[in-house]
Coordinates of C-alpha atoms in Angstrom, one line a residue:
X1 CA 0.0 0.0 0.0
X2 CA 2.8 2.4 0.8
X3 CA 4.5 1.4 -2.4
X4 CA 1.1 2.2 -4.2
X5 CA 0.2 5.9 -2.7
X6 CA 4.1 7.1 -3.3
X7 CA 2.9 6.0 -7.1
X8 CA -0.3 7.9 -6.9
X9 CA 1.8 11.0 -5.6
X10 CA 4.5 10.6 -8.0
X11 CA 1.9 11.2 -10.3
X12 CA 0.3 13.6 -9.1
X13 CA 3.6 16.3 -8.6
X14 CA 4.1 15.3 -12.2
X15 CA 0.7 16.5 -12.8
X16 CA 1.3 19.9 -10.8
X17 CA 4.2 20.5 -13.2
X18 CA 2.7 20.0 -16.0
X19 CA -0.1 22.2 -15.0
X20 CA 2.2 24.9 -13.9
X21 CA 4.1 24.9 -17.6
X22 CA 1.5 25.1 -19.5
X23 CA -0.9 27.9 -17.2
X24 CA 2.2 29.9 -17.7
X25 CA 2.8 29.4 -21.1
X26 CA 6.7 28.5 -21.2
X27 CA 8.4 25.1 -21.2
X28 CA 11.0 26.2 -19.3
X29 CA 10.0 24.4 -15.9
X30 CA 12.0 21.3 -17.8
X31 CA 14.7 22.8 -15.9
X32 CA 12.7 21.7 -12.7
X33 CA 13.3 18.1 -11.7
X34 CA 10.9 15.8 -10.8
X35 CA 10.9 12.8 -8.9
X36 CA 12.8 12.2 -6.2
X37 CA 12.7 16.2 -5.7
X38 CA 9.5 16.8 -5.1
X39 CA 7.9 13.1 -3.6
X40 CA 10.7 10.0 -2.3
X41 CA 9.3 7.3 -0.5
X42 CA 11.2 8.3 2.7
X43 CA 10.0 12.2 2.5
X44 CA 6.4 11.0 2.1
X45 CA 5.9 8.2 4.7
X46 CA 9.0 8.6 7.1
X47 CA 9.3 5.8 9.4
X48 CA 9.3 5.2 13.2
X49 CA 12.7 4.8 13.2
X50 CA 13.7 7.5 11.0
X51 CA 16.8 10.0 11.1
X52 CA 15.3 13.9 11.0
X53 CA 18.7 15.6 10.8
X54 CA 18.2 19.9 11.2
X55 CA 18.9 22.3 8.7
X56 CA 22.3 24.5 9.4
X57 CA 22.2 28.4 7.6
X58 CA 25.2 29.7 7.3
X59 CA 24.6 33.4 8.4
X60 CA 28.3 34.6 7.8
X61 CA 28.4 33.4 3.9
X62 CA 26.1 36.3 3.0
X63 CA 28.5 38.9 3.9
X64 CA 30.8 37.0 1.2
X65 CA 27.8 36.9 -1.6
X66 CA 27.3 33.4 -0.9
X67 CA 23.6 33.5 -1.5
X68 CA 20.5 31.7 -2.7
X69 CA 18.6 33.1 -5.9
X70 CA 16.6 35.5 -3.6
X71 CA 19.9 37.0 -1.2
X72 CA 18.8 34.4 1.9
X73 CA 21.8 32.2 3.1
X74 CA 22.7 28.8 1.7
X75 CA 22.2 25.3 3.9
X76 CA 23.1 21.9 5.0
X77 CA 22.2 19.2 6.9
X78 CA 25.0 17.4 9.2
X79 CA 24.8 14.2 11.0
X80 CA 27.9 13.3 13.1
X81 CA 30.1 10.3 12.9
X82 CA 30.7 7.9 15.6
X83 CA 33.2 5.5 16.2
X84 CA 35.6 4.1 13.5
X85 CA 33.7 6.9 10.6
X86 CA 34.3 9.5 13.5
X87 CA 36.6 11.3 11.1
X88 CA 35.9 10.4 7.6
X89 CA 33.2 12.3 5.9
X90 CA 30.3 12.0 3.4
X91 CA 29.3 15.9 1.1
X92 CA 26.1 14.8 -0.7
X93 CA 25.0 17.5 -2.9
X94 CA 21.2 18.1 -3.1
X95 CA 19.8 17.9 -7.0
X96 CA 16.8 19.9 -8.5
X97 CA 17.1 20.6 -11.8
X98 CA 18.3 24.4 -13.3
X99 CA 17.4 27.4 -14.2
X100 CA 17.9 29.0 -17.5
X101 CA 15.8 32.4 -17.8
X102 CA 14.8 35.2 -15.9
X103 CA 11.0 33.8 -15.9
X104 CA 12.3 30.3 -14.8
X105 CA 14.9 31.7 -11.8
X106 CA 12.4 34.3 -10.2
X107 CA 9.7 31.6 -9.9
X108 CA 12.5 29.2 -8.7
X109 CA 13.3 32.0 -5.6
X110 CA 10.0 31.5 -4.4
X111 CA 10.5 27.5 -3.8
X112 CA 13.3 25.6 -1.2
X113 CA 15.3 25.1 -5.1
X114 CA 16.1 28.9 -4.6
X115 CA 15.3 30.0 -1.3
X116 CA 16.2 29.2 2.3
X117 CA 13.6 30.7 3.3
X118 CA 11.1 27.9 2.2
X119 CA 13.7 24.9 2.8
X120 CA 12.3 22.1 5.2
X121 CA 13.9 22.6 8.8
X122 CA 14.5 19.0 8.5
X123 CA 15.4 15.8 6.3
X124 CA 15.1 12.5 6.7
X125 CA 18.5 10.9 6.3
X126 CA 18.6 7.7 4.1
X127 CA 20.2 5.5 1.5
X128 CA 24.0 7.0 1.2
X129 CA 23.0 9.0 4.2
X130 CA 21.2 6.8 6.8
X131 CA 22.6 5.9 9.8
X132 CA 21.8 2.3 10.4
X133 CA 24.4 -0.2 9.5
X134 CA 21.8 -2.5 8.3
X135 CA 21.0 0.3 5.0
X136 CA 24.0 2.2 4.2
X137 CA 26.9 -0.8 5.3
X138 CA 29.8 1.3 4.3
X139 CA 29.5 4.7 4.7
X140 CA 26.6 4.5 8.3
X141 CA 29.2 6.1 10.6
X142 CA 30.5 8.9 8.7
X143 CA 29.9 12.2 9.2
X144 CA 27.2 12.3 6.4
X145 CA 25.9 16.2 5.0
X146 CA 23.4 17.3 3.1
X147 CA 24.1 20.5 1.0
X148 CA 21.4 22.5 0.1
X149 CA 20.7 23.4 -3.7
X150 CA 19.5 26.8 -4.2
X151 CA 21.4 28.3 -6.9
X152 CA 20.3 26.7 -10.2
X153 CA 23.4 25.9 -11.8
X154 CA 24.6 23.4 -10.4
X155 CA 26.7 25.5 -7.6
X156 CA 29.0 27.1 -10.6
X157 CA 26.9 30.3 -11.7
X158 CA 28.6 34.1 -10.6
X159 CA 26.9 37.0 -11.6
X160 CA 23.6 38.6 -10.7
X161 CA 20.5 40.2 -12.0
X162 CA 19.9 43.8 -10.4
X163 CA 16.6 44.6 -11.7
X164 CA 15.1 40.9 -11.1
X165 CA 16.8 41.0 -7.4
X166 CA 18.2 37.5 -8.7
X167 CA 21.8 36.2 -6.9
X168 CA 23.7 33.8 -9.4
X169 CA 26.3 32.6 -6.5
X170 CA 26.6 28.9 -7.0
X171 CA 30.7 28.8 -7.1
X172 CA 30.9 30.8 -4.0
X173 CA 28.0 28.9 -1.9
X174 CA 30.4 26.1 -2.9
X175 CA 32.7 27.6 -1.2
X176 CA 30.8 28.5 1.8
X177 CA 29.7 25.3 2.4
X178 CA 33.3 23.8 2.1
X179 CA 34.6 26.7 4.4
X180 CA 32.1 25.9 6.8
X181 CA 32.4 22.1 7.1
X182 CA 35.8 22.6 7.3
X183 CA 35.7 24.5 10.3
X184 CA 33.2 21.9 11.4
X185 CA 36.2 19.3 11.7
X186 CA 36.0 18.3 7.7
X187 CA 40.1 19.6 7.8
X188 CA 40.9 16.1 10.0
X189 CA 39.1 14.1 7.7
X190 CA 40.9 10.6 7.3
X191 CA 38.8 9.6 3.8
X192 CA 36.2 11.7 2.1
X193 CA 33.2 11.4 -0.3
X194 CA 31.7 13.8 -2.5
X195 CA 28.2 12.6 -3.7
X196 CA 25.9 14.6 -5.2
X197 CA 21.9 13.5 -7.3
X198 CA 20.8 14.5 -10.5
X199 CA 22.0 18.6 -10.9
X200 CA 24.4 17.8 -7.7
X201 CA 25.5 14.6 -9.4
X202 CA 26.5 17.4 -12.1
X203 CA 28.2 19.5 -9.4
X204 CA 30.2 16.5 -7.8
X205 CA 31.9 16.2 -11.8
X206 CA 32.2 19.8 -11.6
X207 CA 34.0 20.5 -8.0
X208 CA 35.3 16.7 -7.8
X209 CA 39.0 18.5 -7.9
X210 CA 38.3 21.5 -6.2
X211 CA 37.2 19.0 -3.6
X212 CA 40.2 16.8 -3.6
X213 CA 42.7 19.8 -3.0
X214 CA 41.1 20.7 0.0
X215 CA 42.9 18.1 1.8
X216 CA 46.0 16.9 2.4
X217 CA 47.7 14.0 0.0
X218 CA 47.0 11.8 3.2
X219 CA 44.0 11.9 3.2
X220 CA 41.9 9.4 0.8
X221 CA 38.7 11.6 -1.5
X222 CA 36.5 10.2 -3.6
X223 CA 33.3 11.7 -5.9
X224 CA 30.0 9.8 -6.8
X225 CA 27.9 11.3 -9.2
X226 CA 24.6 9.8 -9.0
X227 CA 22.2 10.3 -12.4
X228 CA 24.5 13.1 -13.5
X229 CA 25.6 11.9 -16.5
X230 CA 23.2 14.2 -18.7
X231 CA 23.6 13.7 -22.2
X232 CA 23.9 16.2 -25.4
X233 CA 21.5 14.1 -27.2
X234 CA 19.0 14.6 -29.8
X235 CA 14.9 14.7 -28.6
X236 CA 12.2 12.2 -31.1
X237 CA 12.1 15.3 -33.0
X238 CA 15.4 16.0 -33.8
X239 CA 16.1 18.4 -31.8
X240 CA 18.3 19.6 -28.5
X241 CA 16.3 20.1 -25.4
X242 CA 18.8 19.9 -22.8
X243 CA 21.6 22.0 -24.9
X244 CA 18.9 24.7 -25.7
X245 CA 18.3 24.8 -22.0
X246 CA 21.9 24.4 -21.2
X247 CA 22.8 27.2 -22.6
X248 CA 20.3 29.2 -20.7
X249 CA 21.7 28.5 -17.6
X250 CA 25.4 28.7 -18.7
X251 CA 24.7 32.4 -20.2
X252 CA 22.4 33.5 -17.7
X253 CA 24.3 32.8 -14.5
X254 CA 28.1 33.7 -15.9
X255 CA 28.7 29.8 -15.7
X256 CA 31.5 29.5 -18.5
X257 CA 34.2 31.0 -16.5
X258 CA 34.2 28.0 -13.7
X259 CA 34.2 25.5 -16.0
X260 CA 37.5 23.7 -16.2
X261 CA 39.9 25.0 -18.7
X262 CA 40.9 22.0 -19.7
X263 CA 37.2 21.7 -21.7
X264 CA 36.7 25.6 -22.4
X265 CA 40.4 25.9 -24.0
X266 CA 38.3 23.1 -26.7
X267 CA 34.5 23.7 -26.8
X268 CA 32.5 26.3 -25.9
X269 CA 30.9 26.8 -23.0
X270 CA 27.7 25.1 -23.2
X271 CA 29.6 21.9 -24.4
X272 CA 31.4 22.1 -20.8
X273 CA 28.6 21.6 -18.7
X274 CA 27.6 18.4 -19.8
X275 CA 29.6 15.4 -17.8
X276 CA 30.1 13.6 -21.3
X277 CA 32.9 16.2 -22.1
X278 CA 34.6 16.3 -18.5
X279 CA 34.4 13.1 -16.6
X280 CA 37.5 12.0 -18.7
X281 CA 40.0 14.8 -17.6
X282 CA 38.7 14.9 -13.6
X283 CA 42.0 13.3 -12.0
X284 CA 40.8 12.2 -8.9
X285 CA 38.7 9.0 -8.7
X286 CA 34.7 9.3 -9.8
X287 CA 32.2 6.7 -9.7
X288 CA 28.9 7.1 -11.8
X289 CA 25.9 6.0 -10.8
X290 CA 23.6 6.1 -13.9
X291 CA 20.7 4.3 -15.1
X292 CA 21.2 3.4 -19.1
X293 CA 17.5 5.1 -19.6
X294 CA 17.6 7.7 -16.9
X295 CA 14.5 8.7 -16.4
X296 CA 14.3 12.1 -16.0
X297 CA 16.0 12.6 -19.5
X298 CA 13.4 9.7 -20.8
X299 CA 10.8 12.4 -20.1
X300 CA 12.4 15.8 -20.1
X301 CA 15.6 16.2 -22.5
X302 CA 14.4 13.2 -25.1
X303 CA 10.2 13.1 -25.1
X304 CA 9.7 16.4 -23.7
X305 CA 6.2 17.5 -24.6
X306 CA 7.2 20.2 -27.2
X307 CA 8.9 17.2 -28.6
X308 CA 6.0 15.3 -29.1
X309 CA 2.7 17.7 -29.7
X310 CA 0.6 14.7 -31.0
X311 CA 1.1 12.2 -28.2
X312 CA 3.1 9.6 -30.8
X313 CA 5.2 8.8 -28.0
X314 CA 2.6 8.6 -25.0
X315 CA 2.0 5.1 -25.1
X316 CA 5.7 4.2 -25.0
X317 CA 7.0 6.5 -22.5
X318 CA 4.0 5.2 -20.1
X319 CA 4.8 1.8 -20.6
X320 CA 8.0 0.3 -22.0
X321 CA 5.5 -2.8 -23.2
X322 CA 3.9 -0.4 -25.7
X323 CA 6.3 0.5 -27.3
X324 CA 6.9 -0.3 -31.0
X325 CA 10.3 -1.4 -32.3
X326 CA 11.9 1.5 -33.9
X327 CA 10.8 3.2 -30.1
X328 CA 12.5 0.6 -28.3
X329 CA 15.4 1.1 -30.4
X330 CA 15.6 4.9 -30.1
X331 CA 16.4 3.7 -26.0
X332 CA 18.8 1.4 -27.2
X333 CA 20.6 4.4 -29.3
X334 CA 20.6 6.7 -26.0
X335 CA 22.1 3.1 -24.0
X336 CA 24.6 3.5 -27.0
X337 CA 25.3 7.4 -26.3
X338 CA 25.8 7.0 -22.5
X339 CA 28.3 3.8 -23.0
X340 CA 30.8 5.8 -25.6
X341 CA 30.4 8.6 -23.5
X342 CA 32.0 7.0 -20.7
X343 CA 34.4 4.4 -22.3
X344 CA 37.7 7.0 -21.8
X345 CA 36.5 7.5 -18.3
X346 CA 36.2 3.7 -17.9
X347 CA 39.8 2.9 -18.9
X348 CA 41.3 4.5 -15.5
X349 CA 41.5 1.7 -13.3
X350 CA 40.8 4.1 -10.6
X351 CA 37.6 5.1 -11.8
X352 CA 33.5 2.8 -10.9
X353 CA 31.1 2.4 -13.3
X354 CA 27.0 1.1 -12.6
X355 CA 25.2 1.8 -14.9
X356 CA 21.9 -0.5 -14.8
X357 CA 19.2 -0.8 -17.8
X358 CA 16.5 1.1 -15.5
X359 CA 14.4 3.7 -16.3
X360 CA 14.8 5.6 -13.4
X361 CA 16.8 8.7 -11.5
X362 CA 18.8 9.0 -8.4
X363 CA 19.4 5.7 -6.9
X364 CA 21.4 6.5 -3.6
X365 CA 19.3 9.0 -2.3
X366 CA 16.1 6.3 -1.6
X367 CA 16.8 3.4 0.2
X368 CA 14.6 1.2 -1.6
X369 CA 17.5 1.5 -4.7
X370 CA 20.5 1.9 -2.2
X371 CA 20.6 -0.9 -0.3
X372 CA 17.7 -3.4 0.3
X373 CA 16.6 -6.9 0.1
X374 CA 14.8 -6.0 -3.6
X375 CA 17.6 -3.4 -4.4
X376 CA 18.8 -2.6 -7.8
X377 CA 21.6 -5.4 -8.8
X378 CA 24.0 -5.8 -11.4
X379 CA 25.9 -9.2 -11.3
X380 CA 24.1 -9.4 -8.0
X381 CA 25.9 -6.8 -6.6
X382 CA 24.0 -3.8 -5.2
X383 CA 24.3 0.0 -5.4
X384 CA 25.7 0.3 -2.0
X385 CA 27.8 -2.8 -2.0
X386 CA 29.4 -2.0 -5.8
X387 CA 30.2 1.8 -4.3
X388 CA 31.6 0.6 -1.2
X389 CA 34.0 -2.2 -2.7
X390 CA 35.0 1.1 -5.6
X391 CA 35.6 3.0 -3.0
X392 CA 37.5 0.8 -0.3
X393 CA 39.5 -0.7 -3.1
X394 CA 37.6 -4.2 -2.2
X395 CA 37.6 -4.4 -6.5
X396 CA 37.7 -2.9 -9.4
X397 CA 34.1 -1.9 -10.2
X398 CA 33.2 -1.4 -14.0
X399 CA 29.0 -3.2 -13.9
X400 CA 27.6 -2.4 -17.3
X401 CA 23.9 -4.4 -17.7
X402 CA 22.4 -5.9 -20.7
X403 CA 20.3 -3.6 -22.6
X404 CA 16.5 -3.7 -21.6
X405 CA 14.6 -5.8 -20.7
X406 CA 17.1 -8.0 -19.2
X407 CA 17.5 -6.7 -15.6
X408 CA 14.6 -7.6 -13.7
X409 CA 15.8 -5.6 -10.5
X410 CA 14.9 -2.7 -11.7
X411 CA 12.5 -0.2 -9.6
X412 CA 11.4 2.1 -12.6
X413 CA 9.9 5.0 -12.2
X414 CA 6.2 5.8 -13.6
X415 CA 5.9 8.3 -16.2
X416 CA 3.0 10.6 -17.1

């Protein structure tokens, strides 16, 4: 029954969206993620047992600029470590989609995306960031943080809008946050994670060096970018949803001149914010976390409704069993896409790969897809067990599924 009503809401905030776009007339809210941002199964129907961890403001970042899109002070969420994870550390970074006009970022201000102000006082901690040994095996202990997204790009923007009252500070609530935690004890840290979902699975690629070079060369860091691999790919009409957009965000919030030289010195700048262009030239060791049919791209950057004014696609992107063949093989092209995109990133043995023929998005965020009798496997290894043996060095990690419909693990997500 619980399984059943987080459907039915799923559904529904889909619905909301959809209602929002089109009694405003743009299609712009595409740069507003869905699920797990707005309903997770934890969020919804949090248990007896569960971990409510406080929201932290940071009062002294706004005197540095270190604001959300409205001027209000950037969050986290921190849960101390005890005993042997006393002193390492886990920096999740909190997804929820982008913004890439004026129209889209001063609606976003009024929501928790762009605003302290309307950010739950608490979260419930779970999956990568649960406390319980019996959930999150490898990483329970840690100091484990949630970092507030309220930026819209993915914490790199700098720049503002003076007439619109709109604060484009991503970079330097990044460093903020890292300033903070620091002082918080982050600066003894022993080993260290950067994680990040969806946008923050962007910004873990992004800051995955910055965040390495904040320690010592004793200490051992690590990033995981969970559903971040978004790819420049074409939409069933031929055209770019997610560049268009893209390039929004990049132009709009001065993006371009954090993005690693080592891309912009070859492409232009809307080419460096997508992870297929940087992942290979990040030198400290990533893991991503993908599923081959993400889901959110499924329905936002590939079937977008603009994309598909008839409804051709309806059927198909509701249910996977509908679909004809020449739909079924336009999934197995985007499969295609993410697999070359990542085959230079793959060759470093220091590097993890899962990447699982789901259609779904974020899958260490819930625990139902982290860790859990019916979890998500690939060679019957699960999220949180492939992660932890990547990181630890248990073995080399590089789980690629069969193309779909193979893997019956699979917790998909339902799509309007």
């Amino acid at each position: 029954m619980k399984w059943f009503l987080l459907r039915v809401l799923s559904l529904w905030s889909l619905a909301l969206i959809d209602m929002s776009r089109s009694e405003n007339g743009f299609e712009e809210l595409i740069a507003e993620e869905i699920y797990p941002s707005y309903f997770d199964e934890e969020a919804v129907f949090p248990g007896a047992n569960s971990l409510m961890v406080p929201l932290t403001l940071i009062p002294g970042a706004v005197s540095k600029g270190a604001v959300c899109l409205d001027g209000t002070p950037p969050g986290y969420h921190l849960h101390r470590g005890f005993g042997s994870g006393a002193n390492n550390w886990v920096i999740h970074l909190e997804g929820g989609g982008w913004c890439n006009n004026i129209r889209t970022c001063v609606f976003r201000k009024t929501t928790r995306r762009g605003s302290s102000k309307f950010m739950e006082k608490q979260l419930n901690f779970t999956g990568i960031l649960s406390n319980k040994p019996a959930e999150n095996p490898d990483f329970y202990n840690w100091n484990r943080v949630r970092v507030r997204y309220c930026d819209g790009a993915s914490f790199a923007g700098e720049g503002q809008d003076e007439v619109n009252q709109l604060y484009f500070r991503g970079q330097r609530i990044w460093s903020a946050v890292m300033e903070e935690l620091m002082s918080q004890g982050m600066q003894n840290a022993i080993q260290a994670l950067l994680s990040g979902c969806s946008a923050g699975g962007l910004a873990s690629i992004l800051h995955c060096d910055e965040f390495k070079a904040l320690f010592p060369e004793t200490t051992k860091v690590k990033c995981l970018s969970d559903a971040g691999l978004f790819l420049d790919s074409l939409n069933v009409a031929g055209g770019r949803t997610l560049r268009d957009m893209y390039a929004g965000v990049v132009t709009l919030q001065g993006v371009q001149k954090n993005l690693p030289s080592s891309c912009t010195s070859q492409k232009d700048p809307t080419s460096c914010f997508f992870p297929q262009n940087l992942v290979s030239n990040v030198k400290t060791p990533m893991f991503l976390l993908n599923a081959a049919y993400d889901a959110w791209q499924v329905d936002q950057s590939l079937i977008p409704s603009s994309a598909d004014p008839h409804g051709l696609w309806h059927d198909c992107k509701v249910d996977r069993l509908r679909c004809n063949s020449s739909q079924i093989k336009f999934f197995q092209d985007f499969r295609d896409q993410m697999l070359n995109a990542v085959k230079i990133f793959s060759w470093s043995n220091q590097n993890g790969l899962f990447i699982n023929s789901c259609f779904a998005h974020c899958q260490s965020e819930l625990q139902d897809t982290w860790y859990g009798n019916d979890s998500p496997r690939v060679g019957n290894k699960a999220v949180a067990v492939s992660v932890g043996d990547w990181f630890f060095d248990r073995s080399t990690v590089k789980a690629i599924d069969c193309p779909y419909p193979c893997d019956k693990t699979c917790h998909d997500m339902v799509l309007k």
